[in-house]
PDB file of C-alpha atoms in Angstrom:
ATOM      1  CA  MET A 200      -8.842 -36.954  10.586  1.00 47.00           C
ATOM      2  CA  LYS A 201      -7.213 -38.318   7.449  1.00 45.00           C
ATOM      3  CA  PRO A 202      -9.381 -40.767   5.511  1.00 41.00           C
ATOM      4  CA  TYR A 203      -8.249 -44.328   4.991  1.00 43.00           C
ATOM      5  CA  LYS A 204      -9.665 -47.608   3.813  1.00 42.00           C
ATOM      6  CA  PHE A 205      -8.972 -50.947   5.304  1.00 40.00           C
ATOM      7  CA  PHE A 206      -9.905 -54.572   4.766  1.00 42.00           C
ATOM      8  CA  SER A 207      -9.202 -57.950   6.230  1.00 42.00           C
ATOM      9  CA  ILE A 208      -9.667 -61.314   4.762  1.00 44.00           C
ATOM     10  CA  ILE A 209     -10.945 -63.673   7.315  1.00 42.00           C
ATOM     11  CA  GLY A 210     -11.281 -67.354   6.940  1.00 43.00           C
ATOM     12  CA  ALA A 211     -14.600 -68.402   8.411  1.00 41.00           C
ATOM     13  CA  LEU A 212     -17.322 -71.085   8.547  1.00 42.00           C
ATOM     14  CA  ALA A 213     -15.171 -74.096   9.488  1.00 43.00           C
ATOM     15  CA  LEU A 214     -16.571 -76.998   7.447  1.00 47.00           C
ATOM     16  CA  THR A 215     -17.330 -80.328   9.010  1.00 43.00           C
ATOM     17  CA  ALA A 216     -16.601 -83.621   7.326  1.00 41.00           C
ATOM     18  CA  GLY A 217     -15.910 -87.053   8.621  1.00 36.00           C
ATOM     19  CA  PHE A 218     -13.439 -89.776   7.812  1.00 33.00           C
ATOM     20  CA  THR A 219     -15.619 -92.749   6.953  1.00 36.00           C
ATOM     21  CA  SER A 220     -14.873 -96.334   7.848  1.00 36.00           C
ATOM     22  CA  CYS A 221     -14.049 -99.069   5.365  1.00 40.00           C
ATOM     23  CA  SER A 222     -16.824-100.324   3.125  1.00 40.00           C
ATOM     24  CA  ASP A 223     -17.067-103.881   1.791  1.00 37.00           C
ATOM     25  CA  ASP A 224     -15.257-102.634  -1.282  1.00 43.00           C
ATOM     26  CA  ASP A 225     -12.338-101.539   0.926  1.00 44.00           C
ATOM     27  CA  GLU A 226     -11.872-105.014   2.399  1.00 43.00           C
ATOM     28  CA  VAL A 227      -9.740-104.908   5.536  1.00 42.00           C
ATOM     29  CA  TYR A 228      -6.355-106.532   4.985  1.00 39.00           C
ATOM     30  CA  THR A 229      -3.953-107.834   7.600  1.00 38.00           C
ATOM     31  CA  PRO A 230      -0.984-105.434   7.944  1.00 43.00           C
ATOM     32  CA  GLY A 231       2.192-106.815   6.450  1.00 40.00           C
ATOM     33  CA  PHE A 232       3.741-107.444   3.104  1.00 36.00           C
ATOM     34  CA  GLU A 233       0.993-109.488   1.451  1.00 43.00           C
ATOM     35  CA  GLY A 234       1.584-107.812  -1.889  1.00 45.00           C
ATOM     36  CA  ILE A 235      -0.247-105.218  -3.939  1.00 52.00           C
ATOM     37  CA  GLU A 236      -3.694-106.673  -3.219  1.00 58.00           C
ATOM     38  CA  GLY A 237      -3.775-104.816   0.105  1.00 65.00           C
ATOM     39  CA  GLN A 238      -2.444-101.511  -1.198  1.00 87.00           C
ATOM     40  CA  VAL A 239      -5.410 -99.210  -0.683  1.00 94.00           C
ATOM     41  CA  VAL A 240      -4.530 -95.504  -0.246  1.00 96.00           C
ATOM     42  CA  LEU A 241      -6.630 -92.624   0.996  1.00 96.00           C
ATOM     43  CA  ALA A 242      -6.373 -88.990   2.048  1.00 97.00           C
ATOM     44  CA  PRO A 243      -7.730 -88.029   5.488  1.00 95.00           C
ATOM     45  CA  THR A 244     -10.215 -85.150   5.344  1.00 96.00           C
ATOM     46  CA  VAL A 245      -8.830 -81.906   6.829  1.00 97.00           C
ATOM     47  CA  ASN A 246     -11.266 -78.971   6.610  1.00 97.00           C
ATOM     48  CA  GLU A 247      -9.959 -75.690   8.018  1.00 95.00           C
ATOM     49  CA  SER A 248     -10.429 -71.910   7.838  1.00 94.00           C
ATOM     50  CA  TYR A 249      -7.813 -69.150   7.753  1.00 90.00           C
ATOM     51  CA  LYS A 250      -7.531 -65.382   7.942  1.00 83.00           C
ATOM     52  CA  PHE A 251      -5.687 -62.999   5.666  1.00 78.00           C
ATOM     53  CA  ILE A 252      -5.294 -59.314   6.545  1.00 78.00           C
ATOM     54  CA  LYS A 253      -5.217 -56.559   3.965  1.00 76.00           C
ATOM     55  CA  ILE A 254      -4.037 -53.517   5.914  1.00 76.00           C
ATOM     56  CA  PRO A 255      -5.090 -49.919   5.125  1.00 71.00           C
ATOM     57  CA  THR A 256      -2.008 -49.308   2.982  1.00 71.00           C
ATOM     58  CA  GLY A 257      -3.105 -52.160   0.718  1.00 70.00           C
ATOM     59  CA  ASP A 258      -0.368 -54.562   1.791  1.00 77.00           C
ATOM     60  CA  VAL A 259      -1.457 -58.056   2.798  1.00 72.00           C
ATOM     61  CA  LYS A 260      -0.569 -60.014   5.901  1.00 78.00           C
ATOM     62  CA  THR A 261      -0.854 -63.701   5.015  1.00 81.00           C
ATOM     63  CA  PRO A 262      -1.899 -66.253   7.633  1.00 83.00           C
ATOM     64  CA  ASN A 263       0.295 -68.926   9.124  1.00 88.00           C
ATOM     65  CA  LEU A 264      -1.098 -71.923   7.302  1.00 92.00           C
ATOM     66  CA  VAL A 265      -0.817 -75.176   9.222  1.00 94.00           C
ATOM     67  CA  TRP A 266      -3.095 -77.156   6.902  1.00 97.00           C
ATOM     68  CA  SER A 267      -1.565 -80.406   5.658  1.00 97.00           C
ATOM     69  CA  VAL A 268      -2.610 -83.850   4.485  1.00 98.00           C
ATOM     70  CA  ALA A 269      -0.462 -86.989   4.592  1.00 97.00           C
ATOM     71  CA  PRO A 270      -1.912 -89.804   2.442  1.00 97.00           C
ATOM     72  CA  ARG A 271      -2.084 -93.241   4.046  1.00 96.00           C
ATOM     73  CA  SER A 272      -2.055 -96.859   2.963  1.00 94.00           C
ATOM     74  CA  ARG A 273      -4.243 -99.445   4.642  1.00 90.00           C
ATOM     75  CA  VAL A 274      -1.218-101.778   4.892  1.00 91.00           C
ATOM     76  CA  ARG A 275       2.515-101.276   4.901  1.00 93.00           C
ATOM     77  CA  ALA A 276       3.676-100.438   1.404  1.00 94.00           C
ATOM     78  CA  GLY A 277       5.238-103.382  -0.430  1.00 91.00           C
ATOM     79  CA  GLU A 278       6.662-100.964  -2.996  1.00 94.00           C
ATOM     80  CA  GLU A 279       7.115 -97.193  -3.203  1.00 96.00           C
ATOM     81  CA  LEU A 280       3.786 -95.515  -3.836  1.00 97.00           C
ATOM     82  CA  LYS A 281       3.326 -92.020  -5.226  1.00 97.00           C
ATOM     83  CA  MET A 282       0.023 -90.117  -5.268  1.00 97.00           C
ATOM     84  CA  LYS A 283      -1.205 -87.012  -7.091  1.00 98.00           C
ATOM     85  CA  PHE A 284      -3.118 -84.215  -5.314  1.00 98.00           C
ATOM     86  CA  LEU A 285      -4.684 -81.228  -6.998  1.00 98.00           C
ATOM     87  CA  ILE A 286      -6.859 -78.179  -6.372  1.00 98.00           C
ATOM     88  CA  ASP A 287     -10.143 -79.151  -8.006  1.00 98.00           C
ATOM     89  CA  ASN A 288     -12.433 -76.139  -8.399  1.00 98.00           C
ATOM     90  CA  SER A 289     -14.886 -78.253 -10.415  1.00 98.00           C
ATOM     91  CA  LEU A 290     -16.139 -79.578  -7.060  1.00 97.00           C
ATOM     92  CA  ILE A 291     -17.379 -76.172  -5.850  1.00 97.00           C
ATOM     93  CA  ASP A 292     -20.703 -76.151  -7.711  1.00 97.00           C
ATOM     94  CA  GLU A 293     -21.570 -79.615  -6.421  1.00 96.00           C
ATOM     95  CA  TYR A 294     -20.626 -78.619  -2.884  1.00 96.00           C
ATOM     96  CA  ASN A 295     -22.795 -75.496  -3.095  1.00 97.00           C
ATOM     97  CA  SER A 296     -25.734 -77.522  -4.400  1.00 97.00           C
ATOM     98  CA  LEU A 297     -25.481 -80.096  -1.601  1.00 96.00           C
ATOM     99  CA  ASN A 298     -24.919 -77.586   1.201  1.00 95.00           C
ATOM    100  CA  SER A 299     -26.955 -74.554   0.061  1.00 96.00           C
ATOM    101  CA  THR A 300     -23.839 -72.350   0.023  1.00 95.00           C
ATOM    102  CA  ASP A 301     -22.515 -69.860  -2.503  1.00 96.00           C
ATOM    103  CA  TYR A 302     -18.747 -70.329  -2.325  1.00 96.00           C
ATOM    104  CA  VAL A 303     -16.537 -69.300  -5.235  1.00 97.00           C
ATOM    105  CA  ALA A 304     -13.054 -70.345  -6.285  1.00 97.00           C
ATOM    106  CA  LEU A 305      -9.988 -68.435  -5.196  1.00 96.00           C
ATOM    107  CA  PRO A 306      -8.535 -66.458  -8.112  1.00 95.00           C
ATOM    108  CA  ASP A 307      -5.830 -68.333 -10.017  1.00 95.00           C
ATOM    109  CA  GLY A 308      -2.426 -67.985  -8.426  1.00 96.00           C
ATOM    110  CA  ILE A 309      -3.584 -67.211  -4.885  1.00 96.00           C
ATOM    111  CA  ALA A 310      -2.974 -70.746  -3.589  1.00 97.00           C
ATOM    112  CA  THR A 311      -0.761 -73.575  -4.806  1.00 98.00           C
ATOM    113  CA  LEU A 312       0.026 -77.029  -3.444  1.00 98.00           C
ATOM    114  CA  VAL A 313       3.464 -77.909  -2.115  1.00 98.00           C
ATOM    115  CA  ASN A 314       4.580 -81.555  -2.431  1.00 98.00           C
ATOM    116  CA  ASP A 315       1.502 -82.361  -4.514  1.00 98.00           C
ATOM    117  CA  GLU A 316       3.019 -85.761  -5.409  1.00 98.00           C
ATOM    118  CA  PRO A 317       3.741 -87.281  -1.987  1.00 98.00           C
ATOM    119  CA  SER A 318       5.111 -90.788  -1.681  1.00 98.00           C
ATOM    120  CA  ILE A 319       4.855 -93.641   0.798  1.00 97.00           C
ATOM    121  CA  ALA A 320       8.135 -95.531   1.196  1.00 97.00           C
ATOM    122  CA  VAL A 321       8.407 -99.308   1.315  1.00 96.00           C
ATOM    123  CA  GLY A 322       7.422-100.541   4.756  1.00 95.00           C
ATOM    124  CA  ASN A 323       5.551 -97.356   5.724  1.00 96.00           C
ATOM    125  CA  THR A 324       1.817 -96.683   5.969  1.00 95.00           C
ATOM    126  CA  SER A 325       1.864 -92.923   5.408  1.00 96.00           C
ATOM    127  CA  SER A 326       3.801 -90.236   3.604  1.00 97.00           C
ATOM    128  CA  GLU A 327       6.631 -88.703   5.614  1.00 97.00           C
ATOM    129  CA  VAL A 328       6.228 -85.350   3.827  1.00 97.00           C
ATOM    130  CA  PRO A 329       2.626 -84.078   3.737  1.00 98.00           C
ATOM    131  CA  VAL A 330       0.847 -82.009   1.126  1.00 98.00           C
ATOM    132  CA  THR A 331       0.639 -78.333   2.152  1.00 98.00           C
ATOM    133  CA  ILE A 332      -0.784 -75.079   0.772  1.00 98.00           C
ATOM    134  CA  GLN A 333       1.297 -72.051  -0.137  1.00 97.00           C
ATOM    135  CA  LEU A 334      -0.239 -68.598  -0.555  1.00 96.00           C
ATOM    136  CA  THR A 335       1.098 -66.009  -2.946  1.00 95.00           C
ATOM    137  CA  ASP A 336       2.717 -62.765  -1.821  1.00 91.00           C
ATOM    138  CA  ASP A 337       1.716 -61.031  -5.067  1.00 92.00           C
ATOM    139  CA  LYS A 338       0.016 -57.823  -3.914  1.00 89.00           C
ATOM    140  CA  GLN A 339      -1.891 -57.377  -7.149  1.00 90.00           C
ATOM    141  CA  LEU A 340      -3.429 -60.844  -6.983  1.00 92.00           C
ATOM    142  CA  LEU A 341      -4.359 -60.504  -3.306  1.00 91.00           C
ATOM    143  CA  SER A 342      -5.919 -57.084  -3.879  1.00 87.00           C
ATOM    144  CA  GLY A 343      -8.525 -58.744  -6.086  1.00 88.00           C
ATOM    145  CA  LEU A 344     -10.120 -60.637  -3.199  1.00 87.00           C
ATOM    146  CA  SER A 345     -13.595 -59.293  -2.493  1.00 83.00           C
ATOM    147  CA  THR A 346     -15.460 -58.558   0.728  1.00 78.00           C
ATOM    148  CA  ASP A 347     -18.642 -59.737  -1.003  1.00 86.00           C
ATOM    149  CA  LYS A 348     -17.480 -63.289  -1.691  1.00 88.00           C
ATOM    150  CA  THR A 349     -16.686 -66.412   0.292  1.00 89.00           C
ATOM    151  CA  TYR A 350     -13.952 -68.622  -1.141  1.00 94.00           C
ATOM    152  CA  LEU A 351     -13.635 -72.400  -1.156  1.00 96.00           C
ATOM    153  CA  LEU A 352     -10.443 -74.323  -1.920  1.00 98.00           C
ATOM    154  CA  PRO A 353     -11.062 -78.061  -2.586  1.00 98.00           C
ATOM    155  CA  VAL A 354      -7.948 -80.272  -2.383  1.00 98.00           C
ATOM    156  CA  ARG A 355      -8.424 -83.797  -3.788  1.00 98.00           C
ATOM    157  CA  LEU A 356      -6.424 -87.009  -3.959  1.00 98.00           C
ATOM    158  CA  ALA A 357      -6.661 -87.545  -7.716  1.00 97.00           C
ATOM    159  CA  GLY A 358      -4.880 -90.844  -8.233  1.00 95.00           C
ATOM    160  CA  VAL A 359      -1.869 -93.124  -7.805  1.00 96.00           C
ATOM    161  CA  ILE A 360       0.874 -92.292 -10.292  1.00 96.00           C
ATOM    162  CA  GLN A 361       3.461 -94.847  -9.147  1.00 96.00           C
ATOM    163  CA  GLY A 362       2.923 -98.302  -7.685  1.00 94.00           C
ATOM    164  CA  SER A 363       0.125-100.867  -7.866  1.00 90.00           C
ATOM    165  CA  ALA A 364      -2.371 -99.384  -5.422  1.00 93.00           C
ATOM    166  CA  ARG A 365      -5.946 -98.182  -5.637  1.00 92.00           C
ATOM    167  CA  ILE A 366      -7.772 -95.295  -3.963  1.00 94.00           C
ATOM    168  CA  ALA A 367     -10.209 -96.167  -1.178  1.00 93.00           C
ATOM    169  CA  VAL A 368     -13.731 -95.649  -2.443  1.00 88.00           C
ATOM    170  CA  SER A 369     -15.311 -95.241   1.007  1.00 81.00           C
ATOM    171  CA  SER A 370     -13.359 -92.047   1.726  1.00 86.00           C
ATOM    172  CA  SER A 371     -14.115 -88.699   0.101  1.00 90.00           C
ATOM    173  CA  ASN A 372     -10.370 -88.045  -0.315  1.00 96.00           C
ATOM    174  CA  ILE A 373     -11.272 -84.341  -0.481  1.00 97.00           C
ATOM    175  CA  SER A 374     -10.515 -81.518   1.951  1.00 97.00           C
ATOM    176  CA  TYR A 375     -12.094 -78.050   1.869  1.00 97.00           C
ATOM    177  CA  VAL A 376     -10.355 -74.872   3.036  1.00 97.00           C
ATOM    178  CA  THR A 377     -12.473 -71.717   3.329  1.00 96.00           C
ATOM    179  CA  PHE A 378     -11.766 -67.993   3.209  1.00 92.00           C
ATOM    180  CA  ASN A 379     -14.158 -65.070   3.469  1.00 81.00           C
ATOM    181  CA  VAL A 380     -13.681 -61.314   3.644  1.00 73.00           C
ATOM    182  CA  SER A 381     -14.453 -58.693   6.301  1.00 72.00           C
ATOM    183  CA  GLU A 382     -13.216 -55.253   7.339  1.00 74.00           C
ATOM    184  CA  GLU A 383     -11.175 -54.468  10.460  1.00 80.00           C
ATOM    185  CA  MET A 384      -8.343 -52.305  11.762  1.00 90.00           C
ATOM    186  CA  LEU A 385      -7.257 -53.539  15.201  1.00 91.00           C
ATOM    187  CA  ASN A 386      -4.224 -55.832  15.200  1.00 89.00           C
ATOM    188  CA  ALA A 387      -4.977 -58.100  18.163  1.00 83.00           C
ATOM    189  CA  ASN A 388      -1.573 -59.795  18.078  1.00 84.00           C
ATOM    190  CA  GLY A 389       0.589 -56.888  16.947  1.00 89.00           C
ATOM    191  CA  ASN A 390       2.817 -54.341  18.684  1.00 93.00           C
ATOM    192  CA  PRO A 391       2.764 -50.568  18.109  1.00 96.00           C
ATOM    193  CA  THR A 392       5.896 -49.020  16.614  1.00 96.00           C
ATOM    194  CA  GLY A 393       5.332 -45.514  18.000  1.00 97.00           C
ATOM    195  CA  THR A 394       6.489 -44.021  21.310  1.00 96.00           C
ATOM    196  CA  ILE A 395       4.255 -43.576  24.366  1.00 93.00           C
ATOM    197  CA  VAL A 396       3.498 -39.870  24.862  1.00 92.00           C
ATOM    198  CA  PRO A 397       5.120 -38.959  28.229  1.00 88.00           C
ATOM    199  CA  VAL A 398       3.339 -37.465  31.243  1.00 82.00           C
ATOM    200  CA  ALA A 399       4.660 -33.954  30.658  1.00 83.00           C
ATOM    201  CA  ASP A 400       3.089 -33.857  27.198  1.00 89.00           C
ATOM    202  CA  ARG A 401      -0.308 -35.103  28.386  1.00 85.00           C
ATOM    203  CA  ALA A 402      -1.087 -32.135  30.643  1.00 80.00           C
ATOM    204  CA  GLY A 403      -3.645 -30.761  28.219  1.00 83.00           C
ATOM    205  CA  TRP A 404      -5.469 -34.050  27.721  1.00 85.00           C
ATOM    206  CA  SER A 405      -8.924 -34.616  29.194  1.00 81.00           C
ATOM    207  CA  GLY A 406     -11.462 -37.389  29.434  1.00 77.00           C
ATOM    208  CA  THR A 407     -15.240 -37.226  29.517  1.00 77.00           C
ATOM    209  CA  PRO A 408     -17.471 -40.095  30.698  1.00 74.00           C
ATOM    210  CA  GLY A 409     -20.938 -40.657  29.350  1.00 76.00           C
ATOM    211  CA  ASP A 410     -23.856 -43.023  28.837  1.00 74.00           C
ATOM    212  CA  GLY A 411     -23.774 -44.521  32.321  1.00 63.00           C
ATOM    213  CA  ALA A 412     -20.105 -44.136  33.226  1.00 59.00           C
ATOM    214  CA  GLU A 413     -20.953 -41.681  36.012  1.00 54.00           C
ATOM    215  CA  GLU A 414     -18.181 -42.851  38.308  1.00 53.00           C
ATOM    216  CA  TRP A 415     -15.592 -41.372  35.956  1.00 50.00           C
ATOM    217  CA  LYS A 416     -16.724 -37.901  37.093  1.00 49.00           C
ATOM    218  CA  GLY A 417     -15.767 -35.855  40.145  1.00 48.00           C
ATOM    219  CA  ASP A 418     -12.847 -37.173  42.197  1.00 51.00           C
ATOM    220  CA  ASN A 419     -12.400 -39.992  39.712  1.00 48.00           C
ATOM    221  CA  ALA A 420     -11.890 -37.626  36.773  1.00 47.00           C
ATOM    222  CA  TRP A 421      -9.756 -38.855  33.902  1.00 46.00           C
ATOM    223  CA  ASN A 422      -7.103 -36.191  34.592  1.00 42.00           C
ATOM    224  CA  ASN A 423      -5.501 -38.387  37.271  1.00 43.00           C
ATOM    225  CA  PRO A 424      -4.768 -41.472  35.164  1.00 46.00           C
ATOM    226  CA  ILE A 425      -3.741 -39.305  32.240  1.00 53.00           C
ATOM    227  CA  MET A 426      -1.263 -37.427  34.436  1.00 48.00           C
ATOM    228  CA  GLU A 427      -0.062 -40.563  36.275  1.00 51.00           C
ATOM    229  CA  THR A 428      -0.406 -38.976  39.714  1.00 50.00           C
ATOM    230  CA  GLY A 429      -0.897 -42.325  41.407  1.00 47.00           C
ATOM    231  CA  SER A 430      -4.673 -42.192  41.550  1.00 47.00           C
ATOM    232  CA  TYR A 431      -6.918 -44.492  39.608  1.00 46.00           C
ATOM    233  CA  ASN A 432     -10.398 -44.707  38.174  1.00 53.00           C
ATOM    234  CA  PHE A 433     -12.694 -47.623  38.727  1.00 48.00           C
ATOM    235  CA  GLY A 434     -16.343 -48.472  38.666  1.00 53.00           C
ATOM    236  CA  ASN A 435     -18.993 -50.890  37.545  1.00 56.00           C
ATOM    237  CA  TYR A 436     -20.208 -49.568  34.218  1.00 65.00           C
ATOM    238  CA  PRO A 437     -23.097 -50.881  32.143  1.00 71.00           C
ATOM    239  CA  THR A 438     -22.438 -52.119  28.637  1.00 79.00           C
ATOM    240  CA  GLY A 439     -22.424 -49.164  26.260  1.00 83.00           C
ATOM    241  CA  SER A 440     -20.877 -46.674  28.700  1.00 81.00           C
ATOM    242  CA  THR A 441     -18.474 -44.304  26.983  1.00 83.00           C
ATOM    243  CA  VAL A 442     -15.235 -42.489  27.737  1.00 82.00           C
ATOM    244  CA  THR A 443     -14.076 -39.834  25.275  1.00 86.00           C
ATOM    245  CA  ILE A 444     -10.453 -38.672  25.337  1.00 89.00           C
ATOM    246  CA  ASN A 445      -9.490 -35.261  23.934  1.00 91.00           C
ATOM    247  CA  LEU A 446      -5.774 -35.256  23.092  1.00 93.00           C
ATOM    248  CA  GLY A 447      -5.760 -31.474  22.707  1.00 93.00           C
ATOM    249  CA  LYS A 448      -4.410 -31.648  19.152  1.00 96.00           C
ATOM    250  CA  GLU A 449      -4.144 -34.099  16.304  1.00 97.00           C
ATOM    251  CA  TYR A 450      -1.634 -36.916  16.646  1.00 97.00           C
ATOM    252  CA  SER A 451      -0.565 -39.640  14.256  1.00 97.00           C
ATOM    253  CA  PHE A 452      -0.362 -42.882  16.220  1.00 97.00           C
ATOM    254  CA  ASP A 453      -0.470 -46.627  15.726  1.00 96.00           C
ATOM    255  CA  GLY A 454      -1.522 -47.824  19.166  1.00 96.00           C
ATOM    256  CA  ILE A 455      -3.165 -47.019  22.505  1.00 93.00           C
ATOM    257  CA  TYR A 456      -1.904 -47.748  26.011  1.00 87.00           C
ATOM    258  CA  SER A 457      -3.766 -48.136  29.303  1.00 81.00           C
ATOM    259  CA  TYR A 458      -1.942 -49.295  32.412  1.00 72.00           C
ATOM    260  CA  PRO A 459      -4.464 -51.142  34.584  1.00 64.00           C
ATOM    261  CA  TYR A 460      -5.060 -50.947  38.300  1.00 57.00           C
ATOM    262  CA  TYR A 461      -2.482 -53.149  40.097  1.00 57.00           C
ATOM    263  CA  GLY A 462      -1.150 -54.119  36.663  1.00 51.00           C
ATOM    264  CA  GLN A 463      -3.980 -56.607  36.113  1.00 53.00           C
ATOM    265  CA  SER A 464      -5.237 -56.670  32.550  1.00 51.00           C
ATOM    266  CA  VAL A 465      -8.731 -57.737  33.618  1.00 53.00           C
ATOM    267  CA  TYR A 466      -9.143 -54.254  35.095  1.00 55.00           C
ATOM    268  CA  ALA A 467      -8.076 -52.435  31.933  1.00 58.00           C
ATOM    269  CA  ILE A 468     -10.451 -50.343  29.879  1.00 62.00           C
ATOM    270  CA  PHE A 469      -9.710 -52.577  26.925  1.00 67.00           C
ATOM    271  CA  ARG A 470     -12.028 -55.452  27.736  1.00 76.00           C
ATOM    272  CA  PRO A 471     -13.725 -57.744  25.207  1.00 85.00           C
ATOM    273  CA  ASP A 472     -16.296 -56.122  22.909  1.00 89.00           C
ATOM    274  CA  THR A 473     -15.105 -52.592  23.760  1.00 88.00           C
ATOM    275  CA  GLU A 474     -15.352 -50.532  20.572  1.00 91.00           C
ATOM    276  CA  ILE A 475     -12.696 -47.950  19.758  1.00 93.00           C
ATOM    277  CA  LEU A 476     -13.526 -44.924  17.616  1.00 94.00           C
ATOM    278  CA  ILE A 477     -11.494 -41.914  16.487  1.00 96.00           C
ATOM    279  CA  GLY A 478     -12.436 -38.444  15.280  1.00 96.00           C
ATOM    280  CA  SER A 479     -11.162 -34.964  14.543  1.00 96.00           C
ATOM    281  CA  ASP A 480     -13.946 -32.883  16.090  1.00 95.00           C
ATOM    282  CA  GLY A 481     -15.447 -34.980  18.897  1.00 93.00           C
ATOM    283  CA  GLU A 482     -18.720 -35.369  16.995  1.00 93.00           C
ATOM    284  CA  SER A 483     -18.051 -37.459  13.884  1.00 94.00           C
ATOM    285  CA  TRP A 484     -16.506 -40.857  14.484  1.00 95.00           C
ATOM    286  CA  THR A 485     -14.790 -43.656  12.590  1.00 91.00           C
ATOM    287  CA  SER A 486     -14.813 -47.081  14.242  1.00 89.00           C
ATOM    288  CA  LEU A 487     -11.552 -49.010  14.410  1.00 90.00           C
ATOM    289  CA  GLY A 488     -13.348 -52.161  15.559  1.00 88.00           C
ATOM    290  CA  LYS A 489     -14.047 -54.065  18.763  1.00 88.00           C
ATOM    291  CA  MET A 490     -11.634 -55.762  21.122  1.00 87.00           C
ATOM    292  CA  SER A 491     -11.657 -59.564  21.128  1.00 85.00           C
ATOM    293  CA  ARG A 492      -9.961 -60.033  24.511  1.00 83.00           C
ATOM    294  CA  TYR A 493      -8.594 -58.168  27.541  1.00 79.00           C
ATOM    295  CA  GLN A 494      -5.613 -56.027  26.552  1.00 79.00           C
ATOM    296  CA  THR A 495      -3.622 -53.128  27.947  1.00 80.00           C
ATOM    297  CA  THR A 496      -1.962 -52.270  24.637  1.00 88.00           C
ATOM    298  CA  ILE A 497      -3.838 -51.934  21.367  1.00 91.00           C
ATOM    299  CA  ALA A 498      -1.996 -51.989  18.032  1.00 94.00           C
ATOM    300  CA  PHE A 499      -3.295 -50.864  14.648  1.00 94.00           C
ATOM    301  CA  TYR A 500      -2.389 -52.378  11.300  1.00 91.00           C
ATOM    302  CA  ALA A 501      -1.539 -48.874  10.057  1.00 89.00           C
ATOM    303  CA  PRO A 502      -1.237 -45.421  11.670  1.00 93.00           C
ATOM    304  CA  VAL A 503      -4.264 -43.150  12.089  1.00 94.00           C
ATOM    305  CA  THR A 504      -4.526 -39.402  12.681  1.00 96.00           C
ATOM    306  CA  ALA A 505      -7.035 -38.025  15.205  1.00 97.00           C
ATOM    307  CA  GLN A 506      -7.556 -35.683  18.165  1.00 97.00           C
ATOM    308  CA  TYR A 507     -10.346 -37.633  19.860  1.00 96.00           C
ATOM    309  CA  ILE A 508     -10.593 -41.256  20.939  1.00 94.00           C
ATOM    310  CA  LYS A 509     -13.869 -42.715  22.117  1.00 93.00           C
ATOM    311  CA  PHE A 510     -14.393 -46.020  23.922  1.00 88.00           C
ATOM    312  CA  ILE A 511     -17.775 -47.731  24.001  1.00 89.00           C
ATOM    313  CA  LEU A 512     -17.291 -50.218  26.811  1.00 82.00           C
ATOM    314  CA  GLY A 513     -18.116 -53.870  26.399  1.00 82.00           C
ATOM    315  CA  PRO A 514     -19.745 -55.979  29.117  1.00 80.00           C
ATOM    316  CA  GLY A 515     -17.899 -56.357  32.398  1.00 70.00           C
ATOM    317  CA  GLU A 516     -18.117 -55.429  36.058  1.00 57.00           C
ATOM    318  CA  GLN A 517     -15.051 -53.243  36.493  1.00 58.00           C
ATOM    319  CA  THR A 518     -12.833 -50.910  34.537  1.00 61.00           C
ATOM    320  CA  ALA A 519      -9.736 -49.305  36.008  1.00 62.00           C
ATOM    321  CA  THR A 520      -6.580 -47.597  34.816  1.00 68.00           C
ATOM    322  CA  THR A 521      -3.664 -45.723  36.339  1.00 68.00           C
ATOM    323  CA  ALA A 522      -2.286 -44.263  33.095  1.00 73.00           C
ATOM    324  CA  PHE A 523      -3.529 -43.636  29.574  1.00 81.00           C
ATOM    325  CA  SER A 524      -1.478 -42.715  26.520  1.00 89.00           C
ATOM    326  CA  ILE A 525      -0.979 -43.325  22.799  1.00 94.00           C
ATOM    327  CA  TYR A 526       1.934 -44.590  20.695  1.00 97.00           C
ATOM    328  CA  ALA A 527       2.695 -41.436  18.733  1.00 97.00           C
ATOM    329  CA  LEU A 528       4.732 -41.420  15.507  1.00 97.00           C
TER     330      LEU A 528
END
């Protein structure tokens, strides 16, 4: 099997923070056009986590960021108001001290703010265009992210730069976005690019059950689903049961296929917490990770080369398949 290295950057540890009510200092004003006395602006707290994927080739798959903050005024704006938002890494040490965490700042250039000077038009109570975060596509910058660190991105409403308004003192006006780093290979939402190996080319394949998967033996041997003869395998297997597939020779492939009994994915071998491993000799194994949900098709972030595939089954009462193959390249 050809060696490879892979990483993923996973946003984790969703932070909790509340939007506090008005204090005496933030006196509640009657909505309307009473003048600048009632112009108190604030930024709702939006704490979220996101995942980045650095695939084995070193390229990075950036997440679909939906984080945004639209500043608000306690009353309808009597004049156009413009606010300033910024990424304030000086807040990280204080956050760590208060929460017993060890977050670090994202390297410079990884994240920038879009529309960091939002405005509230006359007669409105919130900005029509929110503040958002944009992530770089610079491969060199992204490659510097570490699996040993957890990253914190504080976004703060820093001030009012146009209009006679003040910032609400009872609100934190700060949001925290987190990122941490882990390793993985399985692309849960992807699609293989290879071609399913046809029945005629799978004649030499074999499957061996083990560690409690006794019902795979005998009449329920793996030859039937591999050959697509119309038979199927099924059984109630304890967690940790294994099925090892010998492909007869090394293949390069970027996905695995298992057609389930009656076409129902809940009967597929790929059930949650099933671990998939590959090897070149049937003895030494490299884990590609564990499944997060029921699937009949498994995609990889990058191709692998192997002769053997081993499944360590996750918890569940039934596993069945009528055909097994790979997406060869």
